[in-house]
PDB file of C-alpha atoms and ligand atoms in Angstrom:
ATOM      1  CA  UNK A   1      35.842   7.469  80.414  1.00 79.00           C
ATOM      2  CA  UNK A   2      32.332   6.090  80.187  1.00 82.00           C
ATOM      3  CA  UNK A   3      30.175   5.593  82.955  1.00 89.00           C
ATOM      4  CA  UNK A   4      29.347   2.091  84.141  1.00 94.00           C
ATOM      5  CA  UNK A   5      26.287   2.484  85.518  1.00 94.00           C
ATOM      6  CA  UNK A   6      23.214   0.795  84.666  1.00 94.00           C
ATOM      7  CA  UNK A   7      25.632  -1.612  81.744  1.00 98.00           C
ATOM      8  CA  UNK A   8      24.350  -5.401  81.781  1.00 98.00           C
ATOM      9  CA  UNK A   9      27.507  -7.434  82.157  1.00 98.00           C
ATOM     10  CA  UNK A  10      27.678 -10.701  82.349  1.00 98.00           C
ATOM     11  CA  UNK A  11      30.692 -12.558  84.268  1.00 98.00           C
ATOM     12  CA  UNK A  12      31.798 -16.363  84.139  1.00 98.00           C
ATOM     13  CA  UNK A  13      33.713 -18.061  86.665  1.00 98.00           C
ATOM     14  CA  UNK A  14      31.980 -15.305  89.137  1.00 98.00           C
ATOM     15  CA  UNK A  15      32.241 -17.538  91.990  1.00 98.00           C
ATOM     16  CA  UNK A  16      35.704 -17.069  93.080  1.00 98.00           C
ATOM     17  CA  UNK A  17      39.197 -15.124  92.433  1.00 97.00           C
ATOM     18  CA  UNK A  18      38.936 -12.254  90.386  1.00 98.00           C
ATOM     19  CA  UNK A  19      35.734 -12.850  88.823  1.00 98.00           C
ATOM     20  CA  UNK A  20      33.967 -12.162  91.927  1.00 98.00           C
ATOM     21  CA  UNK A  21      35.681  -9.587  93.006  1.00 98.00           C
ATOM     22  CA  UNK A  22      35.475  -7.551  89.982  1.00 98.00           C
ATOM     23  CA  UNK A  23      31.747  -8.109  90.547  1.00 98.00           C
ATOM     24  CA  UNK A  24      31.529  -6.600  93.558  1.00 98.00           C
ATOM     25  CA  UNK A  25      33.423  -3.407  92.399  1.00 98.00           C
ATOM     26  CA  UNK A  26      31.207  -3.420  89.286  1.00 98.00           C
ATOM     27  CA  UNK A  27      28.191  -3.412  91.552  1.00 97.00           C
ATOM     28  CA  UNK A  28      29.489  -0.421  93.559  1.00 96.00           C
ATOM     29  CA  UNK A  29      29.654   0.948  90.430  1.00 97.00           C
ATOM     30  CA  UNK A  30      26.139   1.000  89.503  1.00 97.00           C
ATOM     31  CA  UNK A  31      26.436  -1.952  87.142  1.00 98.00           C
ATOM     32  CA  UNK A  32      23.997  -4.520  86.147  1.00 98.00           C
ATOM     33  CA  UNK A  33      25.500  -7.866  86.819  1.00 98.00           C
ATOM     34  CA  UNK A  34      24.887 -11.410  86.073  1.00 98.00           C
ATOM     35  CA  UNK A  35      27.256 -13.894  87.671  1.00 98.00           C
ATOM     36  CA  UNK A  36      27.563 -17.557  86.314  1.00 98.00           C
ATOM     37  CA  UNK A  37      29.512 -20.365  87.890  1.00 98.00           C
ATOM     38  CA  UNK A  38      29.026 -23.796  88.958  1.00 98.00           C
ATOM     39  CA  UNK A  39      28.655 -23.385  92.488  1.00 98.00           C
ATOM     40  CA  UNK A  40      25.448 -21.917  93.731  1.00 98.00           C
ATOM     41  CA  UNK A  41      26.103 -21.427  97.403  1.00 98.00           C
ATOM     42  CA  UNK A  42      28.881 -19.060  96.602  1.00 98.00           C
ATOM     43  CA  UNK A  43      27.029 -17.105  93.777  1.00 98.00           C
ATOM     44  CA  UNK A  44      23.880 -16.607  96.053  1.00 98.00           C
ATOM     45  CA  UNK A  45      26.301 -15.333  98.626  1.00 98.00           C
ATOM     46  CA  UNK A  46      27.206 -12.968  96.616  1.00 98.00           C
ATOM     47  CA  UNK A  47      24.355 -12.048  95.131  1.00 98.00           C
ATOM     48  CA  UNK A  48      22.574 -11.061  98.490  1.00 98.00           C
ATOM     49  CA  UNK A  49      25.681  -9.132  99.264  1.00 97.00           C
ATOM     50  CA  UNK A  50      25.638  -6.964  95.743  1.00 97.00           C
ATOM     51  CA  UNK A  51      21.481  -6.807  96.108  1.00 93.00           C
ATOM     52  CA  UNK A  52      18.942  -5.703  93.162  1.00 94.00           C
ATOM     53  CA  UNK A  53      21.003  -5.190  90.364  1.00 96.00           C
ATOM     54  CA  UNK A  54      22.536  -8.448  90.680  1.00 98.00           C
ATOM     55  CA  UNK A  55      21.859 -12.351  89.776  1.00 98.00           C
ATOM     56  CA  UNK A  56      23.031 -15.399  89.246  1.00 98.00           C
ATOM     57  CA  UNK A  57      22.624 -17.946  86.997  1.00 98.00           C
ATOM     58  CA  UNK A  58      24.427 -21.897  88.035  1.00 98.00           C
ATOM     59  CA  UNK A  59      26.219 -22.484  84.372  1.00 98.00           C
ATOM     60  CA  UNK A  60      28.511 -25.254  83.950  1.00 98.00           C
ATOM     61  CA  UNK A  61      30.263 -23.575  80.681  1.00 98.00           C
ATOM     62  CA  UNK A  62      31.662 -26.698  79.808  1.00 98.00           C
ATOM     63  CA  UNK A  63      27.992 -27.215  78.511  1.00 98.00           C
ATOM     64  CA  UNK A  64      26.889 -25.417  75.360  1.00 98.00           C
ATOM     65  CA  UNK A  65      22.991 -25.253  76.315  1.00 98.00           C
ATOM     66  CA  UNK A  66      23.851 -23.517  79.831  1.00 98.00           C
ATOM     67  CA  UNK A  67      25.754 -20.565  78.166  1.00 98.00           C
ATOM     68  CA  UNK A  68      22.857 -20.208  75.702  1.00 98.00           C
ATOM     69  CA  UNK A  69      20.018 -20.229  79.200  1.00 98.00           C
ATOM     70  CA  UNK A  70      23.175 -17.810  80.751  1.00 98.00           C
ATOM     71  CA  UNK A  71      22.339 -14.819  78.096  1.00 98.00           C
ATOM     72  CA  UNK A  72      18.561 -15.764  77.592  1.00 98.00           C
ATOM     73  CA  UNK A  73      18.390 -15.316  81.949  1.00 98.00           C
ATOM     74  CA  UNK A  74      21.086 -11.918  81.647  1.00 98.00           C
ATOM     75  CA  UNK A  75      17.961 -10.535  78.843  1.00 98.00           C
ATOM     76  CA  UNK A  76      15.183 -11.675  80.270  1.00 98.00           C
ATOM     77  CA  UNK A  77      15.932  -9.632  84.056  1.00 98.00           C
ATOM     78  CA  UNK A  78      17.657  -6.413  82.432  1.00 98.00           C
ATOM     79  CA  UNK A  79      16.728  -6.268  78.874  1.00 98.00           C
ATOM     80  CA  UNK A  80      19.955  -7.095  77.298  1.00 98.00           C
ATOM     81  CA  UNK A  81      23.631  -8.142  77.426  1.00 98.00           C
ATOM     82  CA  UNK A  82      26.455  -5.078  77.064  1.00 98.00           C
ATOM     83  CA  UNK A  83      29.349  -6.930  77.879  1.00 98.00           C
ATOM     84  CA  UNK A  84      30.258 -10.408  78.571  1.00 98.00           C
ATOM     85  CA  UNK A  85      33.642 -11.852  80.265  1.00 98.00           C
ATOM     86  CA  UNK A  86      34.421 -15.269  79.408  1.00 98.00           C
ATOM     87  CA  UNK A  87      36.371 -15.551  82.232  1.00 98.00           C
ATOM     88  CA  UNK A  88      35.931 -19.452  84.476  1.00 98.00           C
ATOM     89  CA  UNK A  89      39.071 -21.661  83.831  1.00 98.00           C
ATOM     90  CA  UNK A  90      41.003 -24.448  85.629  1.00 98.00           C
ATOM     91  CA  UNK A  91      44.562 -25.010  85.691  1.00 98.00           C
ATOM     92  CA  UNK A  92      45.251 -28.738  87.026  1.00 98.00           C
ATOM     93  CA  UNK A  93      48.566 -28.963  85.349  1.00 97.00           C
ATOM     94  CA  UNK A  94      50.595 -31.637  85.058  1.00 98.00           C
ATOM     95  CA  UNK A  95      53.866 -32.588  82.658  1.00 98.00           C
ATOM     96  CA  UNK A  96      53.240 -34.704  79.986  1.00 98.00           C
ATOM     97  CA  UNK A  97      54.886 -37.972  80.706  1.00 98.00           C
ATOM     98  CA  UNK A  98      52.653 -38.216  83.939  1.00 98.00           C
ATOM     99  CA  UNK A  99      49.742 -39.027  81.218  1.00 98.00           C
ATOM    100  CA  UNK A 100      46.516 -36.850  83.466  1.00 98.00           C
ATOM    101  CA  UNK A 101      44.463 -37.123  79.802  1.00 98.00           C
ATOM    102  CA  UNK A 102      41.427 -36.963  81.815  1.00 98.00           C
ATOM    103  CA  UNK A 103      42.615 -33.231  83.457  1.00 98.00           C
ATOM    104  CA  UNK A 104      43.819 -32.212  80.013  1.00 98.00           C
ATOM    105  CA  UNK A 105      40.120 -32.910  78.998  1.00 98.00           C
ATOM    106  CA  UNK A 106      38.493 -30.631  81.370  1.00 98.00           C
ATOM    107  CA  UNK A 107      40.722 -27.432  80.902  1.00 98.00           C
ATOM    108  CA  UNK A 108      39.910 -27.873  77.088  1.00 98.00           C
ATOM    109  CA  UNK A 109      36.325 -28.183  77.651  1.00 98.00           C
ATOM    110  CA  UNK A 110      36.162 -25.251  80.225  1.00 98.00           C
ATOM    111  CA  UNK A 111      39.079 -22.880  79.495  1.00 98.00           C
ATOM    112  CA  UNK A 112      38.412 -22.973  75.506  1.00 98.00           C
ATOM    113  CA  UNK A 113      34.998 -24.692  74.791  1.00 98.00           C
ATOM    114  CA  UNK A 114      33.278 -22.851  77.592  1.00 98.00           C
ATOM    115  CA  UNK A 115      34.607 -19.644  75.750  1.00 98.00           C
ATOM    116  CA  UNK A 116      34.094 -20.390  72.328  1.00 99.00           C
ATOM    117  CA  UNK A 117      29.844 -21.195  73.442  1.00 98.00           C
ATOM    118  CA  UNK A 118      30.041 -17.929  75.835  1.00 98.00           C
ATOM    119  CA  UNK A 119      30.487 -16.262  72.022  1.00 99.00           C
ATOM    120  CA  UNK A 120      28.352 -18.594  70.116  1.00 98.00           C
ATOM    121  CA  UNK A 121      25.522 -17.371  72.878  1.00 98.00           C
ATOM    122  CA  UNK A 122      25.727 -13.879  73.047  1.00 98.00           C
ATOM    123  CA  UNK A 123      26.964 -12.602  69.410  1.00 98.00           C
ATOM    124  CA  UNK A 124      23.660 -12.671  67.574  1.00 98.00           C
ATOM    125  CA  UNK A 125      22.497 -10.390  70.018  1.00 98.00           C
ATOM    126  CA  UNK A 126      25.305  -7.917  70.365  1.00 98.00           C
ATOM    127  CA  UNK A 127      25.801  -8.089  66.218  1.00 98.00           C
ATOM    128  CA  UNK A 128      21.508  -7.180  66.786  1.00 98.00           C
ATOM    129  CA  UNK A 129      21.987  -4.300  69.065  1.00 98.00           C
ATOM    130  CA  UNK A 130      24.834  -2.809  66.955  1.00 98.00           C
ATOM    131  CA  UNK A 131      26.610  -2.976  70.113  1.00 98.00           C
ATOM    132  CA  UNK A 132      28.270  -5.164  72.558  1.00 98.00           C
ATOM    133  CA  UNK A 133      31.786  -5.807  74.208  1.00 98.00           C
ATOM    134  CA  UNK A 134      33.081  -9.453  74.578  1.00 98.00           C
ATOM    135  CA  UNK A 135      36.805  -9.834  76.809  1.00 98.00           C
ATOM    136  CA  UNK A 136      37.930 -13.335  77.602  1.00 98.00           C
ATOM    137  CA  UNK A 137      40.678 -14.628  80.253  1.00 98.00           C
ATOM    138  CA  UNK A 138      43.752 -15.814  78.460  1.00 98.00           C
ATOM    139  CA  UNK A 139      46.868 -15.680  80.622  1.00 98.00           C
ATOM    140  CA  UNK A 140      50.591 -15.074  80.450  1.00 98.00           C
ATOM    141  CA  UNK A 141      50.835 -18.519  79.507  1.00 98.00           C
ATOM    142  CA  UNK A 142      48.854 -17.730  76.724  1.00 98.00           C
ATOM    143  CA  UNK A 143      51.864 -15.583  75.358  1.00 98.00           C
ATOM    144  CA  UNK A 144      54.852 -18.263  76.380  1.00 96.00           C
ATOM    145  CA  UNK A 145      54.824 -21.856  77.602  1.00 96.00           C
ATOM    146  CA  UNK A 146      57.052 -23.371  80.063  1.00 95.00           C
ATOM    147  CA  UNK A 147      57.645 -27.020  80.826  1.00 96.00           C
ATOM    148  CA  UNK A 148      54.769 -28.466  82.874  1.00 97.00           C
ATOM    149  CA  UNK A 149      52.594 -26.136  81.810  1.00 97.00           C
ATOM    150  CA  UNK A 150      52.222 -27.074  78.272  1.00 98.00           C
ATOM    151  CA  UNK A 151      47.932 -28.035  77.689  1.00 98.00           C
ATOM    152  CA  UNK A 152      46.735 -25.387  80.100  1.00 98.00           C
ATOM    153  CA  UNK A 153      49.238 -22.887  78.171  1.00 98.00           C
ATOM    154  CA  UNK A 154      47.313 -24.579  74.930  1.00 98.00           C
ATOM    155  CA  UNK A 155      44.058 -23.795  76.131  1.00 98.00           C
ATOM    156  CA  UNK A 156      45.345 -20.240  76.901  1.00 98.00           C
ATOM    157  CA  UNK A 157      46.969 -19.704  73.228  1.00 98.00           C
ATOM    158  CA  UNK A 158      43.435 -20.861  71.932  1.00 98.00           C
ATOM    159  CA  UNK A 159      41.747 -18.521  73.556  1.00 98.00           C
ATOM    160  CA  UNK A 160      44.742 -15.704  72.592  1.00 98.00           C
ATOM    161  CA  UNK A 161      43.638 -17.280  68.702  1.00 98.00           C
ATOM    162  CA  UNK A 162      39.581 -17.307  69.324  1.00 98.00           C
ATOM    163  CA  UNK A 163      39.624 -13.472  70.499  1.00 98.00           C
ATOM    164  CA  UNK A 164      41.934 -11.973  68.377  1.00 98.00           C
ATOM    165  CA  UNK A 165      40.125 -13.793  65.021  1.00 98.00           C
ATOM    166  CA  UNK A 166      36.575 -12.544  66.533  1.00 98.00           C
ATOM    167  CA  UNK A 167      37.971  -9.034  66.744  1.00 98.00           C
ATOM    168  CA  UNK A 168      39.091  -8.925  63.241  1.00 98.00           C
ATOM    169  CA  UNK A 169      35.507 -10.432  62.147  1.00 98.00           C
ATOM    170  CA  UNK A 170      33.134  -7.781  64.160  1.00 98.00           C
ATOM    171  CA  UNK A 171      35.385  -5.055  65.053  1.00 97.00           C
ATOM    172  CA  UNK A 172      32.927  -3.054  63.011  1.00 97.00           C
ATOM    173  CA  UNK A 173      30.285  -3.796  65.793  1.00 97.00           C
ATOM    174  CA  UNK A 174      31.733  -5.360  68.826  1.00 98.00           C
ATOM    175  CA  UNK A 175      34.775  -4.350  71.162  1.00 98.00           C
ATOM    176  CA  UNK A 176      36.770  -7.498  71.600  1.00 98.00           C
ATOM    177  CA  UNK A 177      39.538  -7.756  74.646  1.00 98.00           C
ATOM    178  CA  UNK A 178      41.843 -10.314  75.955  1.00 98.00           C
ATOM    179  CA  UNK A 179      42.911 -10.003  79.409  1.00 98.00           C
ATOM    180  CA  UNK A 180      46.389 -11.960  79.938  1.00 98.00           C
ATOM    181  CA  UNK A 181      46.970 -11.827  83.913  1.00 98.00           C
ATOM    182  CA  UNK A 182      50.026 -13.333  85.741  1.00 97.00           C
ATOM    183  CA  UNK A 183      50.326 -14.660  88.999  1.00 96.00           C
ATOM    184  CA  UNK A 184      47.185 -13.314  91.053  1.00 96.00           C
ATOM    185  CA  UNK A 185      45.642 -14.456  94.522  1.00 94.00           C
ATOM    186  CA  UNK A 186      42.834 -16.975  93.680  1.00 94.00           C
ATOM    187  CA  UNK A 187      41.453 -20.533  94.462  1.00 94.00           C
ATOM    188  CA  UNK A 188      43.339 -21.240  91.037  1.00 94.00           C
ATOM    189  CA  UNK A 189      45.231 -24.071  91.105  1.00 92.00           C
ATOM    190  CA  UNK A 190      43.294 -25.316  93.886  1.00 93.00           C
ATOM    191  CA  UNK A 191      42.659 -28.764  91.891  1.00 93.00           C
ATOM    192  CA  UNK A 192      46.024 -29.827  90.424  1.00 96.00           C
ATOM    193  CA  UNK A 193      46.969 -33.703  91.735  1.00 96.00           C
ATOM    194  CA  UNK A 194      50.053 -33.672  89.784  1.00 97.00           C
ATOM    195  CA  UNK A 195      52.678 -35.463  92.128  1.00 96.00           C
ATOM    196  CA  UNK A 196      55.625 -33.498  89.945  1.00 96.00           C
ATOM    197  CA  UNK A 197      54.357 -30.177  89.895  1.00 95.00           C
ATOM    198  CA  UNK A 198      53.647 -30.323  93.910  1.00 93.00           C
ATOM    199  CA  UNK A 199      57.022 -31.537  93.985  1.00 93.00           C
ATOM    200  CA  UNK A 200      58.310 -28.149  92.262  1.00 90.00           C
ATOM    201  CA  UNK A 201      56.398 -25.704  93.123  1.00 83.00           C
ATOM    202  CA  UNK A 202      54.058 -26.799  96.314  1.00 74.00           C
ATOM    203  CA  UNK A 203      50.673 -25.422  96.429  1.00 61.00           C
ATOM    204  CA  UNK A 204      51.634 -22.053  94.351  1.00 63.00           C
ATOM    205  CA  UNK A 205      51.983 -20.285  97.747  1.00 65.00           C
ATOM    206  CA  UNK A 206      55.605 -19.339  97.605  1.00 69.00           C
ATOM    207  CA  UNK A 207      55.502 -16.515  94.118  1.00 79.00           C
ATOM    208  CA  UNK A 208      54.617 -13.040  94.261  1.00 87.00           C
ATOM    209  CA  UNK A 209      50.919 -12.847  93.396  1.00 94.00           C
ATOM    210  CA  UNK A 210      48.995  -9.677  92.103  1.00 96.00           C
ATOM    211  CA  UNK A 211      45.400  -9.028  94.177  1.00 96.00           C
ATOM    212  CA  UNK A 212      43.004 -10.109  92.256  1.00 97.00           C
ATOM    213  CA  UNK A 213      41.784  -6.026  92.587  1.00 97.00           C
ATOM    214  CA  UNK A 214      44.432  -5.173  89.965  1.00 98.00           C
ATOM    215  CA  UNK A 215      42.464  -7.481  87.488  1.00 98.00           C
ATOM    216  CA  UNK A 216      39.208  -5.692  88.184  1.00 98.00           C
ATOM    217  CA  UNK A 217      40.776  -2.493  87.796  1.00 98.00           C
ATOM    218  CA  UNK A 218      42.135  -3.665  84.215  1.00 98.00           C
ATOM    219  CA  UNK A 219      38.639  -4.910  83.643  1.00 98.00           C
ATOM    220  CA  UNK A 220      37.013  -1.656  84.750  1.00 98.00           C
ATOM    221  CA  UNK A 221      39.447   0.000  82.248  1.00 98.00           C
ATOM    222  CA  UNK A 222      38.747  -2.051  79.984  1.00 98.00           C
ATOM    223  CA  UNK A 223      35.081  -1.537  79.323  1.00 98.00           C
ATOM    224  CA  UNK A 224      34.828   2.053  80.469  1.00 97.00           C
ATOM    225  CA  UNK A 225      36.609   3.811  77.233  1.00 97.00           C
ATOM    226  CA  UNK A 226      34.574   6.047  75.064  1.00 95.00           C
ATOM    227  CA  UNK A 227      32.247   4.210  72.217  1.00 91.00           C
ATOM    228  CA  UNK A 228      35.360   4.865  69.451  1.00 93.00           C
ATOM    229  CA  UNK A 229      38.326   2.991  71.529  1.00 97.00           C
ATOM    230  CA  UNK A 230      38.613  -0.319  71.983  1.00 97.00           C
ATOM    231  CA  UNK A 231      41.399  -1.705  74.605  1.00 98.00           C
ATOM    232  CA  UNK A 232      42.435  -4.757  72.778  1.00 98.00           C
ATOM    233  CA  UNK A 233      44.974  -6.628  75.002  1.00 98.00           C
ATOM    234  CA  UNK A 234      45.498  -6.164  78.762  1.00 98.00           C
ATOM    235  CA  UNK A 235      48.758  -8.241  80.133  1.00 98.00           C
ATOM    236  CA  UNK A 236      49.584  -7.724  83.985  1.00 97.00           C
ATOM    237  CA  UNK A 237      52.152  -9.051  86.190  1.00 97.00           C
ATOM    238  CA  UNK A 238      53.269  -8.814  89.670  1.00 96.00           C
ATOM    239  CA  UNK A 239      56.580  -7.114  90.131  1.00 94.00           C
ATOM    240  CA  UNK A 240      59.026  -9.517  89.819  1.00 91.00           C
ATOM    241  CA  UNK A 241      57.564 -11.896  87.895  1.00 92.00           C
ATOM    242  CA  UNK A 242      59.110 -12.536  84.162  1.00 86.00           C
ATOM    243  CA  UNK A 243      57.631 -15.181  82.532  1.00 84.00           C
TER     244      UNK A 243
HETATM  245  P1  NDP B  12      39.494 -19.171  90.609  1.00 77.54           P
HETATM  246  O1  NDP B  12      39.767 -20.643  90.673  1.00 77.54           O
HETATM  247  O2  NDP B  12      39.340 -18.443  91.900  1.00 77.54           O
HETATM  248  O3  NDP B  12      38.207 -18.896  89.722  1.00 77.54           O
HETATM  249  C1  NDP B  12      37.852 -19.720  88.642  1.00 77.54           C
HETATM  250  C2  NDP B  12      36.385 -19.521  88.383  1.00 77.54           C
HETATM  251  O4  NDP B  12      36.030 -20.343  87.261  1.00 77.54           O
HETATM  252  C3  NDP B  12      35.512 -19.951  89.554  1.00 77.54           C
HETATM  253  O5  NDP B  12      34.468 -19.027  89.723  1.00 77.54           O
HETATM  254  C4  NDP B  12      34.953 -21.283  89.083  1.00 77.54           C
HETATM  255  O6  NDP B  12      33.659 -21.488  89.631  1.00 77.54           O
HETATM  256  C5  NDP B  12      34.854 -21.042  87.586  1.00 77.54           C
HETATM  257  N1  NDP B  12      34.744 -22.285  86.842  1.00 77.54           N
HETATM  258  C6  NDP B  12      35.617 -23.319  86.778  1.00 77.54           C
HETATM  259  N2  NDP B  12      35.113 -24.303  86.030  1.00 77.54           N
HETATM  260  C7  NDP B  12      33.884 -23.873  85.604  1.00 77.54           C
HETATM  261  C8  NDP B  12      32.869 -24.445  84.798  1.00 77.54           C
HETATM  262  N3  NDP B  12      32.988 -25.682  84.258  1.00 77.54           N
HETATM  263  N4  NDP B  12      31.749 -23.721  84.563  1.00 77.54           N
HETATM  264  C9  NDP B  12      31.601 -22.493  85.115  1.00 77.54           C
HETATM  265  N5  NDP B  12      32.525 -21.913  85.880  1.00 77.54           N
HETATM  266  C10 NDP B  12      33.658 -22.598  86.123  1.00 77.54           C
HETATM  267  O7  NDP B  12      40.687 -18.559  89.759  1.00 77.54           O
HETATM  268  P2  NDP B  12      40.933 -17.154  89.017  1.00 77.54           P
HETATM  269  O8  NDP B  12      39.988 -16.117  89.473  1.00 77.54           O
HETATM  270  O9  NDP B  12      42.363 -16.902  89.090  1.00 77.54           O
HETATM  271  O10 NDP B  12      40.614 -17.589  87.503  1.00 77.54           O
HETATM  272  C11 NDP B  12      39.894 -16.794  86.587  1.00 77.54           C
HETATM  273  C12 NDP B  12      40.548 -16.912  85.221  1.00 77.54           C
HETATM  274  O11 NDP B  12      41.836 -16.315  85.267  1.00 77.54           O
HETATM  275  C13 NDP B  12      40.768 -18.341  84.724  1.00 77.54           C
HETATM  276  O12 NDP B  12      40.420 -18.420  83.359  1.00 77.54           O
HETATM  277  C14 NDP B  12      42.264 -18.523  84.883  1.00 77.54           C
HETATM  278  O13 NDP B  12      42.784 -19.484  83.991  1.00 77.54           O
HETATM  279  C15 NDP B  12      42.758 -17.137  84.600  1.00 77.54           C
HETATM  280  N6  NDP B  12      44.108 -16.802  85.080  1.00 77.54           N
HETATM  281  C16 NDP B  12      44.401 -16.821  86.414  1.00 77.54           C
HETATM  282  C17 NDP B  12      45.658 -16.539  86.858  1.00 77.54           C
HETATM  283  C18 NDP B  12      46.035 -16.613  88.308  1.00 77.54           C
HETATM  284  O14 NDP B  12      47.247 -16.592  88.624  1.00 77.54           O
HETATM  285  N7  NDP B  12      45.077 -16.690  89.236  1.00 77.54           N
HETATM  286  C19 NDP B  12      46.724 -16.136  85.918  1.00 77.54           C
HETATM  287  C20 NDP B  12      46.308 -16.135  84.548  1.00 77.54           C
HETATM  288  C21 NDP B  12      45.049 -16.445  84.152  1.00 77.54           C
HETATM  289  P3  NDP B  12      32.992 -22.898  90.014  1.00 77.54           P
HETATM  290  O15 NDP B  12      34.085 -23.787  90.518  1.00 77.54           O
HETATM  291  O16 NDP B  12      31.983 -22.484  91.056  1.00 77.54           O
HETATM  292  O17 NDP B  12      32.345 -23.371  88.764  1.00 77.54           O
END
């Protein structure tokens, strides 16, 4: 395994779920990290809690300029950028015939534009460095759709598309991983209004849920192989869950 020590990594949605905790076992790790979300008071928290080797940057990565000021903040403390997570998303869903176009908006701005600018801002300097690792935050829905589900599960198969077509164009250069998580203990969810959904499945309280520790641990394996192996898809589920 390599060490993990003193590696710039740079973490969106950082403010919450498993996002910040993988931060905080990166940090005990000796890592370098830059956290990005939208809301400062949490991030600051956190940041005076990790200490020196951490910052954060408020990034809205709905917004194509913040992801850009993101990476240019990540070089300008440590140097550089070795690996970036393209992880924030929202899952408001909803079934169709309940017509929430507006939340259907806002997952495909965050969930796939916010990673397709994460790559547009970082890859010129990874394909510079010779070197970089880029993972993203798909889901299980990503992989299979179920009713109610069906434009957050779109935003997730984009994602599944958008990482697995980057790895085949810079595999040469840059390690590319997809991380497709199910159920895990988060605030997600936290924003869906849809009266049928609440109906079915209440606030998401009832299913088994992983910690969001097994995540970081996934993570951690992810970007800790040796310079030659690249761990290209992670999927995870709490026992018991099949879908
Ligand atoms: P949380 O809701 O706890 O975390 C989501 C994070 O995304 C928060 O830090 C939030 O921060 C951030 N975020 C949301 N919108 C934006 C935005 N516009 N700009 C920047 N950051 C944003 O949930 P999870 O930790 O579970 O979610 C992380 C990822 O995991 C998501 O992509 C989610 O889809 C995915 N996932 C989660 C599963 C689960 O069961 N929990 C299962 C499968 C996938 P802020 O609000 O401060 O901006």
């Amino acid at each position: 395994m390599e060490s993990i020590k003193d590696k710039v990594i740079v973490i969106t949605g950082a403010s919450s779920g498993m996002g910040a905790v993988t931060a905080r076992r990166l940090a005990e790790l000796g890592a370098k990290v830059v956290l990005a979300a939208r809301r400062k008071d949490q991030l600051k928290t956190l940041v005076a809690e990790l200490g020196d080797n951490a910052i954060y940057v408020k990034t809205d990565v709905s917004k194509r300029a913040d992801l850009d000021n993101l990476i240019q903040q990540a070089i300008a403390k440590f140097g550089h950028v070795d690996v970036l997570w393209n992880n924030a998303g929202i899952m408001p869903i909803s079934f169709f015939d309940e017509g929430l176009v507006d939340e259907w908006d806002r997952m495909i701005d965050i969930n796939i534009k916010g990673v397709l600018y994460g790559i547009n801002a970082v890859l010129p300097h990874m394909l510079q460095r010779g070197q970089g690792h880029i993972l993203a935050t798909s889901s299980v829905g990503g992989l299979k759709t179920s009713p109610g589900i069906g434009v957050y599960s779109g935003t997730k198969f984009a994602v599944r598309a958008i990482m697995d077509t980057l790895r085949e164009e810079v595999a040469q250069t840059i390690k590319v991983t997809t991380i497709y998580p199910g159920a895990t203990q988060s605030e997600l969810g936290h924003d869906i209004t849809s009266p049928k959904i609440k109906a079915l499945y209440g606030n998401l309280t009832g299913m088994p849920k992983m910690d969001e520790d097994a995540i970081a641990s996934a993570f951690i394996y992810a970007i800790s192989q040796p310079g030659n192996i690249v761990v290209n898809d992670i999927t995870l589920r709490p026992q018991g869950q099949t879908r």
